[in-house]
């Protein structure tokens, strides 16, 4: 299956020509998880002349994805816990978000989101928020963890904006729980209503 396009074609040159690279770039811009054999077939159908080896396309795509990772980030800026640079960290995973989306999409379930916070649980006295959902038996399942130095209204707003932004950017589905249950903390209650939850 190395060279399907033209069995009699001469051995291709080392590396992909620029027009083939353009096809690969355009295809990866549309769908970054596309399989190399699909891109290889696309190159064979669009470009005349001797085709590349499928292994060349696969290698080029692997190197392109390594250089253009969509999960690459700038160095983290977690703040120094001052008012001008607050300390905030949000932590979740694709699997946790996908589990939440499965519940949110299922019409048989009501999405009840729980926001629980712990105060002064560690020596540094940082607040830890746990955003989760529960099933009909009352078992709670985490969706996201968030740590902040303070529990101010701006921190709760950042926390909710973070989960909405992550859901839209990574899963392309809006974060839309039907109900939300918070602690007796005024900042949580006030800003969940203000945030449209």
PDB file of C-alpha atoms in Angstrom:
ATOM      1  CA  UNK A   1       0.000   0.000   0.000  1.00  0.00           C
ATOM      2  CA  UNK A   2       3.087   2.226  -0.130  1.00  0.00           C
ATOM      3  CA  UNK A   3       2.465   3.699  -3.562  1.00  0.00           C
ATOM      4  CA  UNK A   4      -1.068   3.264  -4.866  1.00  0.00           C
ATOM      5  CA  UNK A   5      -1.118   6.108  -7.376  1.00  0.00           C
ATOM      6  CA  UNK A   6       1.250   4.895 -10.059  1.00  0.00           C
ATOM      7  CA  UNK A   7       3.172   1.662  -9.643  1.00  0.00           C
ATOM      8  CA  UNK A   8       5.571   2.482 -12.480  1.00  0.00           C
ATOM      9  CA  UNK A   9       6.506   5.926 -11.146  1.00  0.00           C
ATOM     10  CA  UNK A  10      10.175   6.551 -10.306  1.00  0.00           C
ATOM     11  CA  UNK A  11      11.380   6.730  -6.700  1.00  0.00           C
ATOM     12  CA  UNK A  12      10.181  10.068  -5.275  1.00  0.00           C
ATOM     13  CA  UNK A  13      12.647  12.722  -4.212  1.00  0.00           C
ATOM     14  CA  UNK A  14      13.494  13.123  -0.560  1.00  0.00           C
ATOM     15  CA  UNK A  15      10.906  15.344   1.143  1.00  0.00           C
ATOM     16  CA  UNK A  16       7.584  16.600  -0.158  1.00  0.00           C
ATOM     17  CA  UNK A  17       7.409  19.239  -2.912  1.00  0.00           C
ATOM     18  CA  UNK A  18       5.853  22.570  -1.940  1.00  0.00           C
ATOM     19  CA  UNK A  19       2.520  21.923  -3.725  1.00  0.00           C
ATOM     20  CA  UNK A  20       2.099  18.667  -1.783  1.00  0.00           C
ATOM     21  CA  UNK A  21       2.977  20.453   1.458  1.00  0.00           C
ATOM     22  CA  UNK A  22       0.258  22.987   0.642  1.00  0.00           C
ATOM     23  CA  UNK A  23      -2.321  20.196   0.284  1.00  0.00           C
ATOM     24  CA  UNK A  24      -1.195  18.724   3.613  1.00  0.00           C
ATOM     25  CA  UNK A  25      -1.353  22.135   5.357  1.00  0.00           C
ATOM     26  CA  UNK A  26      -4.805  22.931   3.969  1.00  0.00           C
ATOM     27  CA  UNK A  27      -6.121  19.521   4.964  1.00  0.00           C
ATOM     28  CA  UNK A  28      -4.674  19.729   8.481  1.00  0.00           C
ATOM     29  CA  UNK A  29      -6.105  23.218   8.943  1.00  0.00           C
ATOM     30  CA  UNK A  30      -9.566  21.790   8.263  1.00  0.00           C
ATOM     31  CA  UNK A  31      -9.130  18.624  10.349  1.00  0.00           C
ATOM     32  CA  UNK A  32      -6.021  18.167  12.477  1.00  0.00           C
ATOM     33  CA  UNK A  33      -6.860  14.548  13.384  1.00  0.00           C
ATOM     34  CA  UNK A  34      -7.251  13.310   9.792  1.00  0.00           C
ATOM     35  CA  UNK A  35      -5.473  10.045   8.977  1.00  0.00           C
ATOM     36  CA  UNK A  36      -2.320  10.168   6.799  1.00  0.00           C
ATOM     37  CA  UNK A  37      -3.707   7.694   4.249  1.00  0.00           C
ATOM     38  CA  UNK A  38      -6.623  10.071   3.561  1.00  0.00           C
ATOM     39  CA  UNK A  39      -4.202  12.952   2.963  1.00  0.00           C
ATOM     40  CA  UNK A  40      -2.082  10.674   0.758  1.00  0.00           C
ATOM     41  CA  UNK A  41      -5.150   9.801  -1.359  1.00  0.00           C
ATOM     42  CA  UNK A  42      -6.015  13.495  -1.584  1.00  0.00           C
ATOM     43  CA  UNK A  43      -2.498  14.339  -2.806  1.00  0.00           C
ATOM     44  CA  UNK A  44      -2.679  11.561  -5.429  1.00  0.00           C
ATOM     45  CA  UNK A  45      -6.024  12.828  -6.727  1.00  0.00           C
ATOM     46  CA  UNK A  46      -5.126  16.544  -6.780  1.00  0.00           C
ATOM     47  CA  UNK A  47      -1.533  16.647  -7.986  1.00  0.00           C
ATOM     48  CA  UNK A  48      -0.227  15.207 -11.264  1.00  0.00           C
ATOM     49  CA  UNK A  49       3.177  13.646 -11.523  1.00  0.00           C
ATOM     50  CA  UNK A  50       5.052  11.146  -9.431  1.00  0.00           C
ATOM     51  CA  UNK A  51       3.378  10.692  -6.064  1.00  0.00           C
ATOM     52  CA  UNK A  52       5.208  10.627  -2.749  1.00  0.00           C
ATOM     53  CA  UNK A  53       5.501   7.539  -0.623  1.00  0.00           C
ATOM     54  CA  UNK A  54       2.763   7.206   1.954  1.00  0.00           C
ATOM     55  CA  UNK A  55       5.489   7.019   4.610  1.00  0.00           C
ATOM     56  CA  UNK A  56       6.727  10.472   3.480  1.00  0.00           C
ATOM     57  CA  UNK A  57       3.264  11.948   3.980  1.00  0.00           C
ATOM     58  CA  UNK A  58       2.936  10.251   7.364  1.00  0.00           C
ATOM     59  CA  UNK A  59       6.344  11.535   8.509  1.00  0.00           C
ATOM     60  CA  UNK A  60       5.675  15.061   7.272  1.00  0.00           C
ATOM     61  CA  UNK A  61       2.288  15.134   9.036  1.00  0.00           C
ATOM     62  CA  UNK A  62       3.828  13.879  12.290  1.00  0.00           C
ATOM     63  CA  UNK A  63       6.507  16.591  12.202  1.00  0.00           C
ATOM     64  CA  UNK A  64       3.916  19.273  11.305  1.00  0.00           C
ATOM     65  CA  UNK A  65       1.668  18.226  14.198  1.00  0.00           C
ATOM     66  CA  UNK A  66       4.621  18.270  16.611  1.00  0.00           C
ATOM     67  CA  UNK A  67       5.482  21.833  15.567  1.00  0.00           C
ATOM     68  CA  UNK A  68       1.869  23.067  15.476  1.00  0.00           C
ATOM     69  CA  UNK A  69       0.322  21.495  18.539  1.00  0.00           C
ATOM     70  CA  UNK A  70      -3.067  22.971  19.382  1.00  0.00           C
ATOM     71  CA  UNK A  71      -2.514  22.258  23.065  1.00  0.00           C
ATOM     72  CA  UNK A  72       0.769  24.133  23.245  1.00  0.00           C
ATOM     73  CA  UNK A  73       0.672  27.102  25.566  1.00  0.00           C
ATOM     74  CA  UNK A  74       2.701  30.043  26.654  1.00  0.00           C
ATOM     75  CA  UNK A  75       4.564  29.581  29.911  1.00  0.00           C
ATOM     76  CA  UNK A  76       1.930  29.472  32.654  1.00  0.00           C
ATOM     77  CA  UNK A  77       1.197  32.622  34.571  1.00  0.00           C
ATOM     78  CA  UNK A  78      -0.395  31.503  37.810  1.00  0.00           C
ATOM     79  CA  UNK A  79       0.095  34.752  39.685  1.00  0.00           C
ATOM     80  CA  UNK A  80       1.761  35.571  42.974  1.00  0.00           C
ATOM     81  CA  UNK A  81      -1.432  35.845  45.088  1.00  0.00           C
ATOM     82  CA  UNK A  82      -1.464  39.637  45.091  1.00  0.00           C
ATOM     83  CA  UNK A  83      -4.551  41.663  44.171  1.00  0.00           C
ATOM     84  CA  UNK A  84      -3.012  42.644  40.829  1.00  0.00           C
ATOM     85  CA  UNK A  85      -1.841  39.103  39.990  1.00  0.00           C
ATOM     86  CA  UNK A  86      -4.120  36.555  41.687  1.00  0.00           C
ATOM     87  CA  UNK A  87      -3.161  32.900  42.020  1.00  0.00           C
ATOM     88  CA  UNK A  88      -5.632  30.751  40.025  1.00  0.00           C
ATOM     89  CA  UNK A  89      -5.343  27.256  38.576  1.00  0.00           C
ATOM     90  CA  UNK A  90      -8.050  25.230  36.828  1.00  0.00           C
ATOM     91  CA  UNK A  91      -7.611  21.504  36.192  1.00  0.00           C
ATOM     92  CA  UNK A  92      -9.750  19.133  34.140  1.00  0.00           C
ATOM     93  CA  UNK A  93      -9.366  16.481  31.441  1.00  0.00           C
ATOM     94  CA  UNK A  94     -10.996  15.528  28.155  1.00  0.00           C
ATOM     95  CA  UNK A  95     -12.457  12.419  29.760  1.00  0.00           C
ATOM     96  CA  UNK A  96     -14.122  14.399  32.576  1.00  0.00           C
ATOM     97  CA  UNK A  97     -15.519  16.942  30.111  1.00  0.00           C
ATOM     98  CA  UNK A  98     -16.811  14.220  27.793  1.00  0.00           C
ATOM     99  CA  UNK A  99     -18.562  12.522  30.716  1.00  0.00           C
ATOM    100  CA  UNK A 100     -20.225  15.824  31.586  1.00  0.00           C
ATOM    101  CA  UNK A 101     -21.289  16.395  27.960  1.00  0.00           C
ATOM    102  CA  UNK A 102     -22.818  12.911  27.806  1.00  0.00           C
ATOM    103  CA  UNK A 103     -25.017  13.804  30.787  1.00  0.00           C
ATOM    104  CA  UNK A 104     -25.830  17.292  29.462  1.00  0.00           C
ATOM    105  CA  UNK A 105     -26.915  15.939  26.058  1.00  0.00           C
ATOM    106  CA  UNK A 106     -29.037  13.054  27.357  1.00  0.00           C
ATOM    107  CA  UNK A 107     -32.683  14.216  27.570  1.00  0.00           C
ATOM    108  CA  UNK A 108     -33.419  11.601  30.251  1.00  0.00           C
ATOM    109  CA  UNK A 109     -31.185  13.377  32.769  1.00  0.00           C
ATOM    110  CA  UNK A 110     -31.372  16.717  34.493  1.00  0.00           C
ATOM    111  CA  UNK A 111     -27.978  18.380  34.694  1.00  0.00           C
ATOM    112  CA  UNK A 112     -27.381  19.501  38.260  1.00  0.00           C
ATOM    113  CA  UNK A 113     -23.987  21.064  38.694  1.00  0.00           C
ATOM    114  CA  UNK A 114     -22.448  21.188  42.172  1.00  0.00           C
ATOM    115  CA  UNK A 115     -19.918  23.814  43.197  1.00  0.00           C
ATOM    116  CA  UNK A 116     -18.218  22.838  46.416  1.00  0.00           C
ATOM    117  CA  UNK A 117     -15.392  24.740  48.014  1.00  0.00           C
ATOM    118  CA  UNK A 118     -13.005  23.947  50.809  1.00  0.00           C
ATOM    119  CA  UNK A 119     -11.539  26.703  52.906  1.00  0.00           C
ATOM    120  CA  UNK A 120      -8.288  26.517  54.839  1.00  0.00           C
ATOM    121  CA  UNK A 121      -7.803  22.799  54.210  1.00  0.00           C
ATOM    122  CA  UNK A 122      -4.070  23.046  53.677  1.00  0.00           C
ATOM    123  CA  UNK A 123      -1.274  24.853  55.439  1.00  0.00           C
ATOM    124  CA  UNK A 124      -1.138  27.576  52.761  1.00  0.00           C
ATOM    125  CA  UNK A 125      -4.914  28.190  53.224  1.00  0.00           C
ATOM    126  CA  UNK A 126      -5.755  28.171  49.533  1.00  0.00           C
ATOM    127  CA  UNK A 127      -9.358  27.668  48.469  1.00  0.00           C
ATOM    128  CA  UNK A 128     -10.109  24.582  46.398  1.00  0.00           C
ATOM    129  CA  UNK A 129     -13.303  24.474  44.338  1.00  0.00           C
ATOM    130  CA  UNK A 130     -14.714  21.255  42.950  1.00  0.00           C
ATOM    131  CA  UNK A 131     -17.184  21.455  40.105  1.00  0.00           C
ATOM    132  CA  UNK A 132     -19.104  18.221  39.685  1.00  0.00           C
ATOM    133  CA  UNK A 133     -22.308  16.480  38.720  1.00  0.00           C
ATOM    134  CA  UNK A 134     -24.251  13.805  40.564  1.00  0.00           C
ATOM    135  CA  UNK A 135     -26.238  10.807  39.436  1.00  0.00           C
ATOM    136  CA  UNK A 136     -29.692   9.660  40.560  1.00  0.00           C
ATOM    137  CA  UNK A 137     -28.139   7.688  43.445  1.00  0.00           C
ATOM    138  CA  UNK A 138     -26.471  10.792  44.844  1.00  0.00           C
ATOM    139  CA  UNK A 139     -22.904   9.898  43.852  1.00  0.00           C
ATOM    140  CA  UNK A 140     -20.858  12.922  42.872  1.00  0.00           C
ATOM    141  CA  UNK A 141     -18.488  12.952  39.896  1.00  0.00           C
ATOM    142  CA  UNK A 142     -15.905  15.726  39.408  1.00  0.00           C
ATOM    143  CA  UNK A 143     -15.744  17.762  36.225  1.00  0.00           C
ATOM    144  CA  UNK A 144     -13.123  20.322  37.207  1.00  0.00           C
ATOM    145  CA  UNK A 145     -10.897  21.347  40.091  1.00  0.00           C
ATOM    146  CA  UNK A 146      -9.933  24.951  40.700  1.00  0.00           C
ATOM    147  CA  UNK A 147      -7.537  26.442  43.213  1.00  0.00           C
ATOM    148  CA  UNK A 148      -7.346  30.112  44.187  1.00  0.00           C
ATOM    149  CA  UNK A 149      -5.625  32.076  46.893  1.00  0.00           C
ATOM    150  CA  UNK A 150      -8.763  34.045  47.719  1.00  0.00           C
ATOM    151  CA  UNK A 151     -12.488  33.504  47.371  1.00  0.00           C
ATOM    152  CA  UNK A 152     -13.582  36.784  45.874  1.00  0.00           C
ATOM    153  CA  UNK A 153     -16.297  37.425  43.331  1.00  0.00           C
ATOM    154  CA  UNK A 154     -13.648  37.895  40.596  1.00  0.00           C
ATOM    155  CA  UNK A 155     -12.175  34.487  41.402  1.00  0.00           C
ATOM    156  CA  UNK A 156     -15.531  32.735  41.096  1.00  0.00           C
ATOM    157  CA  UNK A 157     -16.185  34.610  37.841  1.00  0.00           C
ATOM    158  CA  UNK A 158     -12.809  33.493  36.473  1.00  0.00           C
ATOM    159  CA  UNK A 159     -13.578  29.898  37.474  1.00  0.00           C
ATOM    160  CA  UNK A 160     -16.913  29.862  35.635  1.00  0.00           C
ATOM    161  CA  UNK A 161     -15.495  31.689  32.600  1.00  0.00           C
ATOM    162  CA  UNK A 162     -12.659  29.162  32.498  1.00  0.00           C
ATOM    163  CA  UNK A 163     -14.956  26.130  32.307  1.00  0.00           C
ATOM    164  CA  UNK A 164     -17.131  27.809  29.657  1.00  0.00           C
ATOM    165  CA  UNK A 165     -14.053  28.746  27.600  1.00  0.00           C
ATOM    166  CA  UNK A 166     -12.546  25.260  27.877  1.00  0.00           C
ATOM    167  CA  UNK A 167     -15.799  23.600  26.805  1.00  0.00           C
ATOM    168  CA  UNK A 168     -16.237  25.855  23.771  1.00  0.00           C
ATOM    169  CA  UNK A 169     -12.599  25.712  22.702  1.00  0.00           C
ATOM    170  CA  UNK A 170     -11.892  22.024  23.156  1.00  0.00           C
ATOM    171  CA  UNK A 171     -15.243  20.283  22.772  1.00  0.00           C
ATOM    172  CA  UNK A 172     -17.163  22.961  20.804  1.00  0.00           C
ATOM    173  CA  UNK A 173     -20.271  22.519  22.932  1.00  0.00           C
ATOM    174  CA  UNK A 174     -21.606  25.236  25.223  1.00  0.00           C
ATOM    175  CA  UNK A 175     -21.489  24.663  28.951  1.00  0.00           C
ATOM    176  CA  UNK A 176     -25.182  24.749  29.875  1.00  0.00           C
ATOM    177  CA  UNK A 177     -26.202  22.986  33.087  1.00  0.00           C
ATOM    178  CA  UNK A 178     -29.911  23.146  33.884  1.00  0.00           C
ATOM    179  CA  UNK A 179     -29.397  23.759  37.605  1.00  0.00           C
ATOM    180  CA  UNK A 180     -26.486  24.716  39.797  1.00  0.00           C
ATOM    181  CA  UNK A 181     -26.086  24.104  43.507  1.00  0.00           C
ATOM    182  CA  UNK A 182     -23.533  26.143  45.455  1.00  0.00           C
ATOM    183  CA  UNK A 183     -22.197  26.399  48.983  1.00  0.00           C
ATOM    184  CA  UNK A 184     -23.524  28.993  51.379  1.00  0.00           C
ATOM    185  CA  UNK A 185     -20.832  31.297  50.009  1.00  0.00           C
ATOM    186  CA  UNK A 186     -22.322  34.598  48.800  1.00  0.00           C
ATOM    187  CA  UNK A 187     -19.723  35.052  46.047  1.00  0.00           C
ATOM    188  CA  UNK A 188     -20.617  31.704  44.462  1.00  0.00           C
ATOM    189  CA  UNK A 189     -24.354  32.316  44.634  1.00  0.00           C
ATOM    190  CA  UNK A 190     -24.175  35.881  43.326  1.00  0.00           C
ATOM    191  CA  UNK A 191     -21.877  35.173  40.394  1.00  0.00           C
ATOM    192  CA  UNK A 192     -23.515  31.978  39.202  1.00  0.00           C
ATOM    193  CA  UNK A 193     -26.708  33.998  38.688  1.00  0.00           C
ATOM    194  CA  UNK A 194     -24.819  36.911  37.177  1.00  0.00           C
ATOM    195  CA  UNK A 195     -22.970  34.514  34.866  1.00  0.00           C
ATOM    196  CA  UNK A 196     -26.187  33.112  33.454  1.00  0.00           C
ATOM    197  CA  UNK A 197     -26.127  29.728  35.186  1.00  0.00           C
TER     198      UNK A 197
END
